[in-house]
PDB file of C-alpha atoms in Angstrom:
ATOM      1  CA  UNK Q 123      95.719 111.319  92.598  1.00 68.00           C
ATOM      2  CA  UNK Q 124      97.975 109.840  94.762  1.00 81.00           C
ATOM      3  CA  UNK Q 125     101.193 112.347  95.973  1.00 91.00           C
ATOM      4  CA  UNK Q 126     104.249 109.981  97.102  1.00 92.00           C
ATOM      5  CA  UNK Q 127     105.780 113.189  97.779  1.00 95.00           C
ATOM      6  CA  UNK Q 128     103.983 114.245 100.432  1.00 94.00           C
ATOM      7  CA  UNK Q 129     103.683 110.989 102.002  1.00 93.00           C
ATOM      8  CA  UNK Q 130     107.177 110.260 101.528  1.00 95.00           C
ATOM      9  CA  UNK Q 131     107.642 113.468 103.493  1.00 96.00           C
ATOM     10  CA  UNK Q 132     105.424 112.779 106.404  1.00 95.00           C
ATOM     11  CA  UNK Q 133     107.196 109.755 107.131  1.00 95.00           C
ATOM     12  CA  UNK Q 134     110.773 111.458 107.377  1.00 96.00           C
ATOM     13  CA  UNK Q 135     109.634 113.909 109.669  1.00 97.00           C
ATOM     14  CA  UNK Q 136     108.132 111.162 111.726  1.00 96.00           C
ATOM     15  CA  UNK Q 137     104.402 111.112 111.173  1.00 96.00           C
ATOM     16  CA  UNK Q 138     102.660 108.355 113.054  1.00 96.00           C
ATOM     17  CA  UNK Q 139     102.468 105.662 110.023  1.00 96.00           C
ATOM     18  CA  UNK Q 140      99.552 104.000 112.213  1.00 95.00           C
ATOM     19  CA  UNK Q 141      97.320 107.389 112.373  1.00 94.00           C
ATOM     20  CA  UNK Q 142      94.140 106.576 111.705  1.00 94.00           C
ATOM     21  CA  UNK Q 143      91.286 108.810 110.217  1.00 95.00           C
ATOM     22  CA  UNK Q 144      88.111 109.314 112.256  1.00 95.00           C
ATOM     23  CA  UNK Q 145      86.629 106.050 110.806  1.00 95.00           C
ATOM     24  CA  UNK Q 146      89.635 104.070 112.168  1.00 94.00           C
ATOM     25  CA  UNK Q 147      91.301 103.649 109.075  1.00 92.00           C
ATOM     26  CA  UNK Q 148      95.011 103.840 108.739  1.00 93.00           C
ATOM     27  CA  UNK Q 149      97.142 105.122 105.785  1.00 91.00           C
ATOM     28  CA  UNK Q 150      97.899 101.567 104.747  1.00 91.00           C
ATOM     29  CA  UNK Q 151      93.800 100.329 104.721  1.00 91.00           C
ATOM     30  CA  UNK Q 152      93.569 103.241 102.418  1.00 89.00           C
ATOM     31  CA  UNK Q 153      96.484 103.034 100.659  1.00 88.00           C
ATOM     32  CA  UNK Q 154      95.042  98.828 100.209  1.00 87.00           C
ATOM     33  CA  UNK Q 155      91.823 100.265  99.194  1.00 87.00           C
ATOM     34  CA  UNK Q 156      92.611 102.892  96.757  1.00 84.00           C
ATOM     35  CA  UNK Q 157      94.797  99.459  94.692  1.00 81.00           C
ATOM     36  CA  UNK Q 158      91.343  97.772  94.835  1.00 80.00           C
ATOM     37  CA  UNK Q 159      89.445 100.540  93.280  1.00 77.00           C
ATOM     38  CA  UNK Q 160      92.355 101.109  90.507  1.00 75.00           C
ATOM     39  CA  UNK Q 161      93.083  97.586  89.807  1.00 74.00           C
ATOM     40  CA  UNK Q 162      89.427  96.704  89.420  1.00 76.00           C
ATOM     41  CA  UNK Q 163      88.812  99.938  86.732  1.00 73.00           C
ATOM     42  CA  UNK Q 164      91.820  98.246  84.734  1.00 69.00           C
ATOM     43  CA  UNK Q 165      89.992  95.316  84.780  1.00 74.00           C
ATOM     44  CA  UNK Q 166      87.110  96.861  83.477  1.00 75.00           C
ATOM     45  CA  UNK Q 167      89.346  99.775  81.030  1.00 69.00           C
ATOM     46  CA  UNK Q 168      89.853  98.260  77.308  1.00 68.00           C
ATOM     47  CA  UNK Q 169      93.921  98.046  77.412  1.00 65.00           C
ATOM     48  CA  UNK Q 170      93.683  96.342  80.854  1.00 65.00           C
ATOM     49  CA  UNK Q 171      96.824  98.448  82.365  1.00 70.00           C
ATOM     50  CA  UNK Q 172      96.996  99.654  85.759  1.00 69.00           C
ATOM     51  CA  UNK Q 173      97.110 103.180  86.428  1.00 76.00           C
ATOM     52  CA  UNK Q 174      99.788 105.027  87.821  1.00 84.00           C
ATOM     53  CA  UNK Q 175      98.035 105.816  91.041  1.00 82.00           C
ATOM     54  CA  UNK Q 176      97.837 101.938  91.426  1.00 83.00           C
ATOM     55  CA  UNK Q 177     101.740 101.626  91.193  1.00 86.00           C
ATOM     56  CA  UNK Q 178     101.649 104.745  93.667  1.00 88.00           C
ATOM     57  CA  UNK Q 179      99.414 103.134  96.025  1.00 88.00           C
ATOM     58  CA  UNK Q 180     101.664  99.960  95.737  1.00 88.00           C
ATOM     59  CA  UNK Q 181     104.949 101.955  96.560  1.00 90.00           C
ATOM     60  CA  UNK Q 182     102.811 103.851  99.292  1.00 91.00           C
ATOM     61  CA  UNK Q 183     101.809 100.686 100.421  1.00 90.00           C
ATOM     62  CA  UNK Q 184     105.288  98.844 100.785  1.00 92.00           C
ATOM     63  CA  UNK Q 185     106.902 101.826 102.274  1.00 94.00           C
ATOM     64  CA  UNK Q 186     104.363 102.166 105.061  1.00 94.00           C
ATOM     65  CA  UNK Q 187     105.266  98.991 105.356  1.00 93.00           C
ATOM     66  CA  UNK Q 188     108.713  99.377 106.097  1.00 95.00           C
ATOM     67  CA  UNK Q 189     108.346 101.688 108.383  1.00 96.00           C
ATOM     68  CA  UNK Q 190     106.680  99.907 110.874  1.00 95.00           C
ATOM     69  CA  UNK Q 191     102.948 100.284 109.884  1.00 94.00           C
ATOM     70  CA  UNK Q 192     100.467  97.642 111.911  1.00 94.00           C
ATOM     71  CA  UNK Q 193      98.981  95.028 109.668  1.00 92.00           C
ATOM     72  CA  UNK Q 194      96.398  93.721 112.464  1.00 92.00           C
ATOM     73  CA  UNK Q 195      94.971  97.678 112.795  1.00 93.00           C
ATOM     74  CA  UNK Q 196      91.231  97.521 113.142  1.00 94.00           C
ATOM     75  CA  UNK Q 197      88.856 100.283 111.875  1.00 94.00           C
ATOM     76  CA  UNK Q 198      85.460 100.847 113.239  1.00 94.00           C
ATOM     77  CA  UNK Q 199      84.050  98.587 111.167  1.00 93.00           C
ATOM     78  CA  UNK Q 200      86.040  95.422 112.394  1.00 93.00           C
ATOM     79  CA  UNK Q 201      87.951  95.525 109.150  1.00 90.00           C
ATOM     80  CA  UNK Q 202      91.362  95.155 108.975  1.00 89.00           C
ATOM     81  CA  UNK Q 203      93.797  94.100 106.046  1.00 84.00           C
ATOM     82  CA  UNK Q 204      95.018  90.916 107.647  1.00 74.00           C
TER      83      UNK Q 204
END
């Protein structure tokens, strides 16, 4: 699960909202890719709902956002969200 907490946190103390894991992938990639995942199970779930980590991943998402996190980041793949 997804703890908003803890990334909330991070970013008040001034982590780095571009950091990137060893792959190249940034906290807003994942947080992108962990929506996919959950919105694609409540596709596939019988009451069609999306989960809470999917609204967490959203909020994640947005607030990376505001804080200045790249949207033309590009992991070592040549993927990026844009």
């Amino acid at each position: 699960t997804l703890d908003v907490d803890a990334v909330e946190q991070a970013v008040a103390c001034g982590a780095d909202v571009n950091m990137a894991d060893e792959a190249g992938c940034s906290a807003l990639m994942a947080a992108i890719d962990y929506n996919a995942v959950e919105c694609k199970k409540a596709e596939e779930g019988p009451s069609r709902r999306m989960s809470d980590d999917s609204w967490k991943a959203r909020y994640i998402f947005t607030m990376l956002l505001s804080e200045g996190a790249s949207t033309s980041q590009v992991d070592k793949l040549g993927e990026s969200i844009a």
